[in-house]
Every structure is written in structure tokens, then in C-alpha cells.
Short mmCIF file of C-alpha atoms in Angstrom, two decimals:
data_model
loop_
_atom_site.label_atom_id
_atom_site.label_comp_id
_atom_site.label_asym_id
_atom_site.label_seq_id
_atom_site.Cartn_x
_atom_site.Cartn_y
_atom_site.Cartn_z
CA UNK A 1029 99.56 86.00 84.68
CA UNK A 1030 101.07 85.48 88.10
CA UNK A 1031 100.36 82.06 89.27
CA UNK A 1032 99.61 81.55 92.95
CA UNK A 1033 102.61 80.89 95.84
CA UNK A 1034 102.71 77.98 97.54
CA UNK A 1035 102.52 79.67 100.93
CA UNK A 1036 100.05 82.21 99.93
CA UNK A 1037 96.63 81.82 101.96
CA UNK A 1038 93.14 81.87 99.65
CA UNK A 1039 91.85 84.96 99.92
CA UNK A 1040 90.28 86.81 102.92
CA UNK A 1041 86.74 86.88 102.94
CA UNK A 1042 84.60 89.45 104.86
CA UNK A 1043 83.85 87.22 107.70
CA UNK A 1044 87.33 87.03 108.76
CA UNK A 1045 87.24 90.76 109.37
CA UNK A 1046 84.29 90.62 110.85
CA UNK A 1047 85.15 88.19 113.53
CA UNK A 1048 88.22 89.93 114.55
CA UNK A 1049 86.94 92.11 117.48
CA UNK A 1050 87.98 96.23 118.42
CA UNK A 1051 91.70 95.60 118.46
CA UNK A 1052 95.12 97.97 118.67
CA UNK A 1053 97.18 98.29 115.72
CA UNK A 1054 100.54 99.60 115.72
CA UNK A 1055 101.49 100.54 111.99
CA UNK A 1056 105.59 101.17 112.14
CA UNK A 1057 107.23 103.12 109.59
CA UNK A 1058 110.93 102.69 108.46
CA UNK A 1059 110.46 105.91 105.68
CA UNK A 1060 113.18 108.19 106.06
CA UNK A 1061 111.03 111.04 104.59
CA UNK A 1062 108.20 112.81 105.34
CA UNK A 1063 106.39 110.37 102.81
CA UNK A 1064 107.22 107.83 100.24
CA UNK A 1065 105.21 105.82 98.30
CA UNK A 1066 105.75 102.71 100.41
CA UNK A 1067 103.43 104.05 102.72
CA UNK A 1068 100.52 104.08 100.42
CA UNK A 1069 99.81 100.34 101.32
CA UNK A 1070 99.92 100.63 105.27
CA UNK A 1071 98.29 104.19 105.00
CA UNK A 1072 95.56 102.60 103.50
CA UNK A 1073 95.47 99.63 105.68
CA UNK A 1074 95.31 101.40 108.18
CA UNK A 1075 92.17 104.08 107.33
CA UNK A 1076 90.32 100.79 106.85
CA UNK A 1077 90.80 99.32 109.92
CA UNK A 1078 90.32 102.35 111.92
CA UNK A 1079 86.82 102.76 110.10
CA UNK A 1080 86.04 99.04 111.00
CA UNK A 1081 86.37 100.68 114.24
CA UNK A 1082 90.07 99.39 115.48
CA UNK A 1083 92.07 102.08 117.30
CA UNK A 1084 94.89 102.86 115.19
CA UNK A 1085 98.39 104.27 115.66
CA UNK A 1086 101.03 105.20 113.88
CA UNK A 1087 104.74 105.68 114.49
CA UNK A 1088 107.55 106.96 112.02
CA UNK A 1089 109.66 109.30 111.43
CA UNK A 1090 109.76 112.94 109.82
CA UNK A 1091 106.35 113.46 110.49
CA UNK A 1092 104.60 116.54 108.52
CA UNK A 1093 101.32 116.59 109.87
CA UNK A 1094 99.86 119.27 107.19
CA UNK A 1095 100.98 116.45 104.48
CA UNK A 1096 97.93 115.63 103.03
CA UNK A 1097 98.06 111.80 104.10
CA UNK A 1098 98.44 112.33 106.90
CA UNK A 1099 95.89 114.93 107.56
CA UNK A 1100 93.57 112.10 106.11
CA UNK A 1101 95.15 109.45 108.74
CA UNK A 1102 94.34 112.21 111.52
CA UNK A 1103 90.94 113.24 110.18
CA UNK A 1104 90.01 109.46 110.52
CA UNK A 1105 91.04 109.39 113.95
CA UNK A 1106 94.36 107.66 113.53
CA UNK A 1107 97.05 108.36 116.06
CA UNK A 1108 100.34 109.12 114.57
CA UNK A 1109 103.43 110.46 116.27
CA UNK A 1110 107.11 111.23 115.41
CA UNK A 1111 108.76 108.06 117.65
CA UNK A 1112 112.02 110.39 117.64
CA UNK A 1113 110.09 113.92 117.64
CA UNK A 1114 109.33 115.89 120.71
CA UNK A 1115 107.24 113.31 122.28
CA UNK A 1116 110.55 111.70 123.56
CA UNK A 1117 112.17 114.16 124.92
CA UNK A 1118 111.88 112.72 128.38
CA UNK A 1119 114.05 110.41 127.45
CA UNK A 1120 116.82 112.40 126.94
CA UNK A 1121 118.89 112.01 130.09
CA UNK A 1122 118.22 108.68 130.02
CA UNK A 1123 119.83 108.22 126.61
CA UNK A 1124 122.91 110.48 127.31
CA UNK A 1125 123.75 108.13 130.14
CA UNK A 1126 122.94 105.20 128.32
CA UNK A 1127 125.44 106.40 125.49
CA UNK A 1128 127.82 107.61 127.88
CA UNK A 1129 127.89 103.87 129.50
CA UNK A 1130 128.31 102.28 126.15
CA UNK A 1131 131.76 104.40 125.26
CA UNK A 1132 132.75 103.63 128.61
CA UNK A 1133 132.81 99.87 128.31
CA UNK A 1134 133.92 100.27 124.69
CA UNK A 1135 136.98 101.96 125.66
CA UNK A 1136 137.68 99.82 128.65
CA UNK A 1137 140.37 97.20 128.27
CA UNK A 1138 138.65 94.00 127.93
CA UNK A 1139 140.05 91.00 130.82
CA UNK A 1140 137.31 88.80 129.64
CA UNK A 1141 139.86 85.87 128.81
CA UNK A 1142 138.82 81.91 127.43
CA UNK A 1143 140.89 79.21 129.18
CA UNK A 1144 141.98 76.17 127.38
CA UNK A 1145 141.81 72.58 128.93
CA UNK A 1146 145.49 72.77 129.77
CA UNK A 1147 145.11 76.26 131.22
CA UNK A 1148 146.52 77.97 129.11
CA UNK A 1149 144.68 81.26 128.00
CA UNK A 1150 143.20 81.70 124.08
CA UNK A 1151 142.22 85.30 122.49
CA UNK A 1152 139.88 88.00 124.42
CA UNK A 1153 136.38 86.94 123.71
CA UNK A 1154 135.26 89.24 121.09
CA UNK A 1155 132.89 92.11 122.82
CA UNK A 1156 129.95 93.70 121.35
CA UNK A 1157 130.52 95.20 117.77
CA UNK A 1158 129.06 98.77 117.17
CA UNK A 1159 126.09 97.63 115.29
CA UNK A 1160 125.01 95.52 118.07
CA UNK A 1161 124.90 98.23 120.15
CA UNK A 1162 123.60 100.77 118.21
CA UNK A 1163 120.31 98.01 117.52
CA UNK A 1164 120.48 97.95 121.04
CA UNK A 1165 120.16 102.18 121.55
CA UNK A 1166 117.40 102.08 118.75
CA UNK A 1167 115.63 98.85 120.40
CA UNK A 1168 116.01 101.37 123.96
CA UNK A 1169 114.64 104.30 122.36
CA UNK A 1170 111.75 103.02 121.01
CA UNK A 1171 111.15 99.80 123.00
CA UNK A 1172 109.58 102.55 125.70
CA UNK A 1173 106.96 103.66 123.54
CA UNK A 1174 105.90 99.96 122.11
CA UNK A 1175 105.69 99.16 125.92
CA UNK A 1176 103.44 101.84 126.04
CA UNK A 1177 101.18 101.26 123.09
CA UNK A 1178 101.02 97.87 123.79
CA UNK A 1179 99.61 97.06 120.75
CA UNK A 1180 97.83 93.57 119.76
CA UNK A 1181 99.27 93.58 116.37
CA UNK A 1182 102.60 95.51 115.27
CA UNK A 1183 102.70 96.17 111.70
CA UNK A 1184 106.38 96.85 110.13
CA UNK A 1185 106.23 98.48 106.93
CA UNK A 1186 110.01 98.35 105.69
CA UNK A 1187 111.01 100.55 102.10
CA UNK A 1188 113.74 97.99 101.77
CA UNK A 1189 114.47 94.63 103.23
CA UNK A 1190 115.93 95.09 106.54
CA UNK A 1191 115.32 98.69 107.28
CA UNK A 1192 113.09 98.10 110.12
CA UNK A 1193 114.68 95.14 112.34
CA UNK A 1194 115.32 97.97 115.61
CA UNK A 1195 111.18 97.67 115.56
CA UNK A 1196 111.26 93.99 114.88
CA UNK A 1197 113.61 93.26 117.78
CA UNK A 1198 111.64 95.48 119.95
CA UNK A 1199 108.57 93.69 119.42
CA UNK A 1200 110.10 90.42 120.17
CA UNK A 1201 111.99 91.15 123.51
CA UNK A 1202 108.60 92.45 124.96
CA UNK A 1203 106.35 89.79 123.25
CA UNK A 1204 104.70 91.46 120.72
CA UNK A 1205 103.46 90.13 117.55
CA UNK A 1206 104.39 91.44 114.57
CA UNK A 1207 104.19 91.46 110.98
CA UNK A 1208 106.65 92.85 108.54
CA UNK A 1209 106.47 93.95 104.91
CA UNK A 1210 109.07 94.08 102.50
CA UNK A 1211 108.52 97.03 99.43
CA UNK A 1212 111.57 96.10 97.96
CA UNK A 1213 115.41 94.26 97.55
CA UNK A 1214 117.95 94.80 95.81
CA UNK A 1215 121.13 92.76 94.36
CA UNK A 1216 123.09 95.79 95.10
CA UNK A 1217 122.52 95.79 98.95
CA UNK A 1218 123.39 92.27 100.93
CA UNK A 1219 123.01 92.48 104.68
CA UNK A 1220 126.43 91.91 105.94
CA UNK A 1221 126.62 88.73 108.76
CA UNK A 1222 125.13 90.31 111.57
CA UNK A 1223 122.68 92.15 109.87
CA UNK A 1224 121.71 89.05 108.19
CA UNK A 1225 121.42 86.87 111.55
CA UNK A 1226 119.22 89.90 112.54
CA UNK A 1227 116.79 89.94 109.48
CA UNK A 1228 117.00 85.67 110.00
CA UNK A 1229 115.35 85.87 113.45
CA UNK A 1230 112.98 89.03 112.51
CA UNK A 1231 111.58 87.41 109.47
CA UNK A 1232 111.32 83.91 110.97
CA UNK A 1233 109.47 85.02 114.35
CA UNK A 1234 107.15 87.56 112.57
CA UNK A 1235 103.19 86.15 112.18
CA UNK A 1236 103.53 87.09 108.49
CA UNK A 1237 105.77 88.05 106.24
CA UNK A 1238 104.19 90.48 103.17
CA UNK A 1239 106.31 91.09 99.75
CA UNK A 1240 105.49 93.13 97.02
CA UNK A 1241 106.61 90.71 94.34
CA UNK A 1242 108.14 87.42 94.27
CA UNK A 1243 111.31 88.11 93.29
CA UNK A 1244 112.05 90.13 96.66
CA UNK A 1245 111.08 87.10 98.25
CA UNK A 1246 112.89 84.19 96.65
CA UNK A 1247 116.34 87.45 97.15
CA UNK A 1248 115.40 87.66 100.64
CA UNK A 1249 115.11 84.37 101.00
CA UNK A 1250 118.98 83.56 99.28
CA UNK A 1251 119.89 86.41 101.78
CA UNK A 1252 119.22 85.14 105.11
CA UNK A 1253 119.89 81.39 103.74
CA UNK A 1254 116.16 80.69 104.85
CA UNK A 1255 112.76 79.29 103.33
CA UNK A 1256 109.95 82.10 104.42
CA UNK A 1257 106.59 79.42 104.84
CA UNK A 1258 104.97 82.39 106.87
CA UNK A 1259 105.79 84.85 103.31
CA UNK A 1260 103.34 85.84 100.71
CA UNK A 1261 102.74 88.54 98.07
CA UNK A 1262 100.39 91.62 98.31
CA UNK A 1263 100.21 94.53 95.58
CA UNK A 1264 100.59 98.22 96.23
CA UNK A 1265 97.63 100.66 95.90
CA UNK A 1266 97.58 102.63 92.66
CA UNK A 1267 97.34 106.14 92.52
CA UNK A 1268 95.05 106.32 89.34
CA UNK A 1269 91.59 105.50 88.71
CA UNK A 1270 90.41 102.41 87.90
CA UNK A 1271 87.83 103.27 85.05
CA UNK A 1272 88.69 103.93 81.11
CA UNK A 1273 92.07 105.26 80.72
CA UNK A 1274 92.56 108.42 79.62
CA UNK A 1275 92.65 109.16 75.44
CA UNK A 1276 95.86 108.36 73.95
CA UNK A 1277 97.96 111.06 72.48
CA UNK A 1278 97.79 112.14 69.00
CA UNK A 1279 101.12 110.30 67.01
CA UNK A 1280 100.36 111.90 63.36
CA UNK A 1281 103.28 114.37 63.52
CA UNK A 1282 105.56 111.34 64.53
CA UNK A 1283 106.62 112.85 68.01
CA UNK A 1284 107.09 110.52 70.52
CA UNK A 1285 107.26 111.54 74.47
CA UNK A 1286 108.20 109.37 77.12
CA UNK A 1287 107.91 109.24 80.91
CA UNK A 1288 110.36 108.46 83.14
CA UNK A 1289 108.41 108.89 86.67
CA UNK A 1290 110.93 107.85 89.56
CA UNK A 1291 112.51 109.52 92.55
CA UNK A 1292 116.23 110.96 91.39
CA UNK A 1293 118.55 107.88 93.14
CA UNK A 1294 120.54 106.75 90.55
CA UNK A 1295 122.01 103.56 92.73
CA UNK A 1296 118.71 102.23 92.36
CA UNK A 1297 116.58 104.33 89.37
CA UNK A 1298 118.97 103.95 86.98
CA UNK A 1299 118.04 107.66 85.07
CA UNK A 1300 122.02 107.98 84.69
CA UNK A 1301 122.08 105.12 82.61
CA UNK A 1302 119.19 106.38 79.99
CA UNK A 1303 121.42 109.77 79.86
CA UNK A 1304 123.95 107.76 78.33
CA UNK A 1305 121.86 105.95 75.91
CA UNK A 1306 119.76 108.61 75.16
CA UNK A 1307 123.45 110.46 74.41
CA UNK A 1308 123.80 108.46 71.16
CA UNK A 1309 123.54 109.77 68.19
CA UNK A 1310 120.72 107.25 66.77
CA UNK A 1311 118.66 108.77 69.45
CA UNK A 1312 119.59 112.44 68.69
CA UNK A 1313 118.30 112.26 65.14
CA UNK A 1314 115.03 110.51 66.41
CA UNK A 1315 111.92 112.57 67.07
CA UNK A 1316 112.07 111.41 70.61
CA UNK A 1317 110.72 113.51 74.06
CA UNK A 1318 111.90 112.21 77.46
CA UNK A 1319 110.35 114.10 80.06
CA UNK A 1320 111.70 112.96 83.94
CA UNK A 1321 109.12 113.00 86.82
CA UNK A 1322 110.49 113.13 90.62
CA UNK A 1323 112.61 114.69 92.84
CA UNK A 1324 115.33 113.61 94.78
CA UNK A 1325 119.45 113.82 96.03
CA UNK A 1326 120.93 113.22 92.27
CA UNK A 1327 118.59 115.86 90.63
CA UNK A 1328 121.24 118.28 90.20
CA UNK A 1329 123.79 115.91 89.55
CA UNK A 1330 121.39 114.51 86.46
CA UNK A 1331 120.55 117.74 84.68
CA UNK A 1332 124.16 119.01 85.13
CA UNK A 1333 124.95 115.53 83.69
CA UNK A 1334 122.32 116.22 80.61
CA UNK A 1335 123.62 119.72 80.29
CA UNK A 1336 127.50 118.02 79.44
CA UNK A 1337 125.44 115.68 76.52
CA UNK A 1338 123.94 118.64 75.39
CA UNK A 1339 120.85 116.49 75.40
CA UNK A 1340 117.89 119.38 74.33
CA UNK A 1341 115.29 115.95 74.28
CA UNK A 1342 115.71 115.72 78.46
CA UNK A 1343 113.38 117.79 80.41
CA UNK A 1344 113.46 117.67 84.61
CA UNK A 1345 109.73 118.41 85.84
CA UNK A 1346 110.20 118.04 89.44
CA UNK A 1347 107.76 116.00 91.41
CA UNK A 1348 103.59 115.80 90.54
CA UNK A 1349 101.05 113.85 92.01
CA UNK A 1350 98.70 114.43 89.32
CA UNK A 1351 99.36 111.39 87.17
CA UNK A 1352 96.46 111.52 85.08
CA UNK A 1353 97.86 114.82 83.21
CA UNK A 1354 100.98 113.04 82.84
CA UNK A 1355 99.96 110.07 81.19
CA UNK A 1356 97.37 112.37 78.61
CA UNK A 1357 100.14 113.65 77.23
CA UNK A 1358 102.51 110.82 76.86
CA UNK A 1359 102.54 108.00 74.61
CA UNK A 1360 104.85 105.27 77.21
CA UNK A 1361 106.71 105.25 80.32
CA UNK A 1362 110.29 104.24 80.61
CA UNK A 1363 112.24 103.14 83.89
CA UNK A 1364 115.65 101.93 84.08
CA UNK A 1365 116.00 100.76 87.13
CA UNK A 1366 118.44 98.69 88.93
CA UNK A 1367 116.38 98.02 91.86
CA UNK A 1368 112.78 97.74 92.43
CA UNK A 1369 109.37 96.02 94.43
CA UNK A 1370 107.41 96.18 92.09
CA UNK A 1371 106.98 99.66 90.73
CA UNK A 1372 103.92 101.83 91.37
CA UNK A 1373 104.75 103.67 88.38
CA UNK A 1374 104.11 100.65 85.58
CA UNK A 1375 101.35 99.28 87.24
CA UNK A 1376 99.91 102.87 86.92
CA UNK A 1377 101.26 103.18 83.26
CA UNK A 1378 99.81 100.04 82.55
CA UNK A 1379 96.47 100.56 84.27
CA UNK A 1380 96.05 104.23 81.75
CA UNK A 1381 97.10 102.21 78.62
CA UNK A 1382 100.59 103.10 78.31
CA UNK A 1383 103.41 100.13 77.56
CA UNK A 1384 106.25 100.18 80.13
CA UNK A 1385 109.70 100.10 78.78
CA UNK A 1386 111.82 98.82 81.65
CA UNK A 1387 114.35 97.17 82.65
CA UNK A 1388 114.13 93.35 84.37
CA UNK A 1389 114.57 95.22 88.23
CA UNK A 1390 112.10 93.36 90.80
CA UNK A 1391 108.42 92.20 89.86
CA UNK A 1392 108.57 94.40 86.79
CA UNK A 1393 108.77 91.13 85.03
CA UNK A 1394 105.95 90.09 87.10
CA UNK A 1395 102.99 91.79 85.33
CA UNK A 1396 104.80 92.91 82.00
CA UNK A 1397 104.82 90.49 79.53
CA UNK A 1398 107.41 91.43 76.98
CA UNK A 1399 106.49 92.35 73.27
CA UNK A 1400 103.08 92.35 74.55
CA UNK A 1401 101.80 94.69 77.20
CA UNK A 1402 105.12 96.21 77.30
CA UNK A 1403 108.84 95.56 76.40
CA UNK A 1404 111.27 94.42 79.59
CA UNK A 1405 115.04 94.46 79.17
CA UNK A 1406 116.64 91.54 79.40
CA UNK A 1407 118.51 93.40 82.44
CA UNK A 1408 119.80 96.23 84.26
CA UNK A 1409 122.66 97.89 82.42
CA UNK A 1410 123.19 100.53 79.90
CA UNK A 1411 123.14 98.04 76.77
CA UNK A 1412 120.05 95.92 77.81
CA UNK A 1413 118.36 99.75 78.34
CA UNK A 1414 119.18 100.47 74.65
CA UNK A 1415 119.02 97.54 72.92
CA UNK A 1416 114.61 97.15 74.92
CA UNK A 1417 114.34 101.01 73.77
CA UNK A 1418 115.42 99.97 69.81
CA UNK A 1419 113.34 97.14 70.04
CA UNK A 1420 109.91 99.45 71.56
CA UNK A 1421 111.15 102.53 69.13
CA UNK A 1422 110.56 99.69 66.51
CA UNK A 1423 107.10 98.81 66.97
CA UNK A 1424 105.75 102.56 68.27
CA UNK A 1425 102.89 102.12 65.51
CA UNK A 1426 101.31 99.84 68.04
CA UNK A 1427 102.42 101.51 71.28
CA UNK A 1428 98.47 102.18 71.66
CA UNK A 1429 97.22 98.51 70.79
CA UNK A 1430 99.80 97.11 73.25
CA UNK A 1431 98.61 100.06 75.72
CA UNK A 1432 95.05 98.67 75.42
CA UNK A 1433 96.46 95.02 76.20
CA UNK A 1434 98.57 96.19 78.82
CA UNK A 1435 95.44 98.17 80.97
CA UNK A 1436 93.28 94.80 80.58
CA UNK A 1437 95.68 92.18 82.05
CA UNK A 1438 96.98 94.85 84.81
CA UNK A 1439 93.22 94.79 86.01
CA UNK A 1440 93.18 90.97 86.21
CA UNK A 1441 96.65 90.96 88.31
CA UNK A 1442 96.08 93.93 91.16
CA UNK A 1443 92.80 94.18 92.79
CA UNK A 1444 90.52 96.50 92.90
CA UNK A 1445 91.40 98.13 96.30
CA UNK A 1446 95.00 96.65 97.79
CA UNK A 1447 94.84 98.30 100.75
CA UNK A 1448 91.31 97.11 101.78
CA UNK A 1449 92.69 93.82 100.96
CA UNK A 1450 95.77 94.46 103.15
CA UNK A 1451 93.66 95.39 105.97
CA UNK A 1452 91.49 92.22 105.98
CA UNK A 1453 94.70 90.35 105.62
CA UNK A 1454 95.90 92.07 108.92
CA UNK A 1455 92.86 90.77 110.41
CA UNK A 1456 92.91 87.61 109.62
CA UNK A 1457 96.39 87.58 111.05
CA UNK A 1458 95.76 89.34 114.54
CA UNK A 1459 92.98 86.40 114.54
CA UNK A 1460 95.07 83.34 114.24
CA UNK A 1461 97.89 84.86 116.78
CA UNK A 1462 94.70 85.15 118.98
CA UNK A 1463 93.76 81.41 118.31
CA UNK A 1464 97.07 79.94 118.66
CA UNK A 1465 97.47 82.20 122.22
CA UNK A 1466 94.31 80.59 123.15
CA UNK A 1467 95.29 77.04 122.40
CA UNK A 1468 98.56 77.56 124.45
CA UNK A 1469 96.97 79.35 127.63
CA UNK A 1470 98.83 82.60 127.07
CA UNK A 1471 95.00 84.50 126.80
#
């Protein structure tokens, strides 16, 4: 079971929601989509508070506003706007010269010039580098519209690590507080040194700091060469019912099927990797279904990939929301991923009594407990993905006992409704930024 961190806070009682009065939050979206499913835990944050009666906005990108969530963020009176959509195109001349300013002084000669003590002149001072400035144009395009808002409580919900630090650094030149969360980060993807002075000052002037496993936090942490006292953990919402899960499929005839539920990104998903195991011939001659669920930029790229196996055991589905169906006709799920949070997909597996097989990415390690509510690799690569498949293939007899295991000690780990929890967490927060204001004189 996952033990308690250090820096986590006990847990937020109803009171402290209570006593935090008709407040403006400012829920800030790094998604590059129209949707992903690290927006489940803000989404859902954020219906709560506006039905405690907070006013609510939300800015991100891509928005779809027929999407169904955010329909339900609009039908709850939720504010949410496109911060580079049409609402901004007043600010259009104003960027052009802005831009046109910055390739000026970039292309003129720089007589900036350091003087030693004996006179004599060192190297031109170094100027701005590009990704200064372009934080800068980002900080100037949105830094209007935070102004604007003027929110009491900011709250930065990042799909990586570092995605979001143009809304962070926003928030701090105009004084606002913030608080940032953190679905995932990876080994593959290091900040390089400015980036990572960035992320230093965003994490350590943000109220709180939420992660979705401890892993990404003890990786952030070696990343930006900084302890995170103001960090703690929160789970994801689950997309599945929390009653009985569903029956489990019949296994007399001795077909397997497995579900490999992830968006098609194979720098972080991995699905290239089971191709290639799946490719031996052990696994030909097994009576073995592996059914993908997801879409994404390497879809075609996969199934061409398949195709050149000849691997007839690979179907592509596309993407489904209906997860219940899927898991009533598989027996486990399967994931090899390089990179994770913690995935939405096993705790869902887990919570309808299916093992995850999956590779040691994230928090996965964090709630499955190998050999016995599921089987983790011991890591990412091709041959720790085969050798945890041979050693779950081994033991399918009891892929429904461990199933049963797995959908009791998921209950104990996530609670009942994250985003409820998230929301009174938020709270609690905006509260002690109010105290601490108070005790200062700044309210």
C-alpha cells in the first residue's frame, strides 16, 4: 500500500471548504488537444467548486465546445475560453510589433561590452537566447488575460512536467498565486538549463505543488536539483464505476485477449516495443488476442509496422470511451510504456478485476504489486516486456483470482471521488494564501 509523504497534509475535511468564502478560480490548461485525460482531474475540480458556488474559469487551448466535457463545464456555469482563439484577436497588432521589435534587437550588432579592471575589454555579454524570449511572447500574450481575470487562485494543470511555466511566470510577475500539477515525467525528457532554472523558480514559488505519483516527484525533484516541501500526491479520477466489476470472461476454450488501452505515441507508450515481442514465434503459436485501444500520430505507423510481422493476433480499434465493454470482454490489460503518471488505464483495469501487465514506467509500481494484483516488468525495454508477459502467460489460470485481489486493494489506494478531493484541496490552499496575506498586511 502506498505509505504517506512526508510533506503530504492529513486530509481535507469539509470544514475547510466550507470556510473558504465565494472565490475566483482560474483552472489553466497546458493540453495540446481538444481533450486529454489529464484534464479529468481539474475538470472535475473544477464542477465542484463551481457548485460550492465559486465562479469558475477556464483557459486552454483547442477548445471544442460541443466536446462533451466541456458542454458539462459550460452547463455548470463554468467559463472557459480558447486563451489563443478569437477572443485575442485584439491583440494582434500589438503582437506583430512586439515580434517585429524582438528580430530587430536580435539582429542588431550587440556593443554591450564588460570592462576588465585594467580596462581592457572581455567578450559581448551574452543577450537574450530565443527561449527567453519566446517565454517572454507567451508570458505577453497571455499575461493580458490573467490581468484580466484576476483570479484569487490560478490552478496549472501541466500533462508533463514543465509544459505550463509561460502560465507560471505570468502569475508570478503580476502576483498571483498559483498552484501547479504535474500528470507526468519522464526519463526521456530533461529540461535543458534554462528550462530547468525556469521550472526551479515555478515550482518553488507555487502555493502547492500536486503529483500524480511519487516517482514524478522524487524525477522532478533530481531535475531542478531541488527538495519540493510545498509537493504532495493526488490520484486521477477513474472513468469506471466504482461498484462490482463486471463478470470475467469465459477462459474454457483457452483464448486469451488482452488490452492495450493507450494513446498511439510510441516515445512514451511503448506499443512498438510489444510488436516486436509479440513478433516471436513463442507468441505466434500461443492462443493469444491483443486488441489496441487509442488513437494517436503513430497509428499508421503501428499497423503498417504489424502488417510487415504479419502479426494476424494485433487488432487497432481506434479510440472508445466505453470502458466497461472493453474490459467484459477481456481477460487483462497490458501497457508497455516508457513513460507514465500514473496510468488511468491500470487503475481502471484494476478497479474491473483485470491484472495489469506493465512495465515499471511512473507510479505503475505504485499500486501494482507484482505476482499479486498484477505482474510489473522489471523495466522499460523490449526484454523486460517479454520476459513480465512469459511470466503472466504462466500463471493465466489465476488471471481472475489475482483480478479479484487487484479490484480490492485499488479501492483502498484511490478514493472514492479524486476530483471532489482535489477541489477541497484547492480550498484549503486558496485559504492559507489568504491567512498568510493577512498576517503580512497584503489583505
Amino acid at each position: 500500500m502506498i505509505s504517506a509523504h512526508p510533506s503530504i497534509p492529513e486530509a481535507v475535511t469539509p470544514t475547510a471548504r466550507a470556510s473558504c468564502p465565494s472565490s475566483r478560480f482560474l483552472f489553466l490548461s497546458s493540453c495540446p488537444e481538444p481533450w486529454g485525460g489529464s484534464e479529468e482531474l481539474w475538470s472535475q475540480a473544477a464542477l465542484r467548486l463551481s457548485s460550492d458556488g465559486h465562479r469558475v474559469s477556464v483557459c486552454k487551448t483547442l477548445v471544442v465546445r460541443d466536446h462533451p466535457r466541456i458542454r458539462e463545464l459550460l452547463s455548470s456555469g463554468v467559463s472557459v475560453e480558447d486563451y489563443l482563439g478569437a477572443s485575442y484577436l485584439q491583440l494582434t497588432f500589438a503582437l506583430v510589433r512586439r515580434i517585429l521589435g524582438m528580430m530587430l534587437r536580435a539582429a542588431a550588432p550587440r556593443q554591450d561590452k564588460t570592462h576588465g579592471s585594467d580596462g581592457s575589454q572581455s567578450h559581448p555579454a551574452p543577450t537574450q537566447s530565443w527561449k527567453q524570449r519566446l517565454l517572454g511572447l507567451y508570458q505577453f500574450i497571455f499575461g493580458r488575460r490573467l490581468k484580466a481575470l484576476a483570479p484569487d487562485l490560478a490552478v496549472i494543470s501541466q500533462g508533463e512536467n514543465f509544459d505550463g511555466l509561460h502560465f507560471s511566470a505570468a502569475c508570478r510577475k503580476l502576483g498571483v498565486p498559483y498552484v501547479l500539477i504535474c500528470q507526468k515525467a519522464s526519463d526521456l525528457n530533461w529540461p535543458g538549463d534554462f528550462v530547468r532554472e525556469e521550472m526551479r523558480l515555478s515550482y518553488r514559488d507555487a502555493r502547492r505543488v500536486y503529483f500524480v505519483s511519487r516517482h514524478n516527484q522524487a524525477l522532478t525533484e533530481r531535475q531542478i536539483a531541488c527538495k519540493l516541501p510545498n509537493a504532495e500526491v493526488v490520484r486521477n479520477p477513474f472513468l469506471t464505476a466504482g461498484g462490482a466489476p463486471p463478470p470475467y470472461p469465459e477462459t474454457a476454450s483457452g483464448h486469451f485477449r488482452l488490452a492495450c488501452i493507450a494513446r498511439l505515441f510510441v516515445l512514451e507508450k511503448g506499443q512498438d516495443s510489444l510488436l516486436d515481442v509479440l513478433a516471436q514465434e513463442k507468441w505466434r503459436r500461443r492462443d493469444l488476442e491483443v486488441n489496441f485501444y487509442g488513437q494517436g500520430i503513430h497509428r499508421e505507423a503501428l499497423e503498417r509496422a504489424a502488417e510487415m510481422l504479419d502479426l494476424r493476433n494485433v487488432v487497432f480499434h481506434g479510440f472508445t470511451d466505453d470502458i466497461l465493454s472493453v474490459w467484459s470482454e477481456h481477460h487483462a490489460l497490458v501497457l508497455p510504456s516508457r513513460a507514465e503518471g500514473l496510468p488511468l488505464v491500470v487503475v481502471e483495469a484494476m478497479m474491473c478485476g483485470r491484472p495489469p501487465i506493465v512495465t515499471n514506467a511512473g507510479g505503475s509500481g505504485e499500486v501494482v504489486d507484482d505476482g499479486e494484483t498484477g505482474f510489473l516488468a522489471r523495466g522499460t525495454d523490449a526484454a523486460s516486456l517479454d520476459d513480465v508477459l512469459e511470466r503472466a502467460w504462466s500463471r493465466r489460470d489465476e488471471w481472475e483470482a489475482i483480478g479479484r485481489e487487484a479490484a480490492k486493494r485499488i479501492r483502498l489506494l484511490v478514493p472514492e471521488s479524486p476530483g471532489d478531493e482535489f477541489a477541497e484541496k484547492l480550498a484549503l490552499a486558496l485559504n492559507q494564501t489568504r491567512t498568510e496575506a493577512t498576517s503580512h498586511g497584503r489583505l
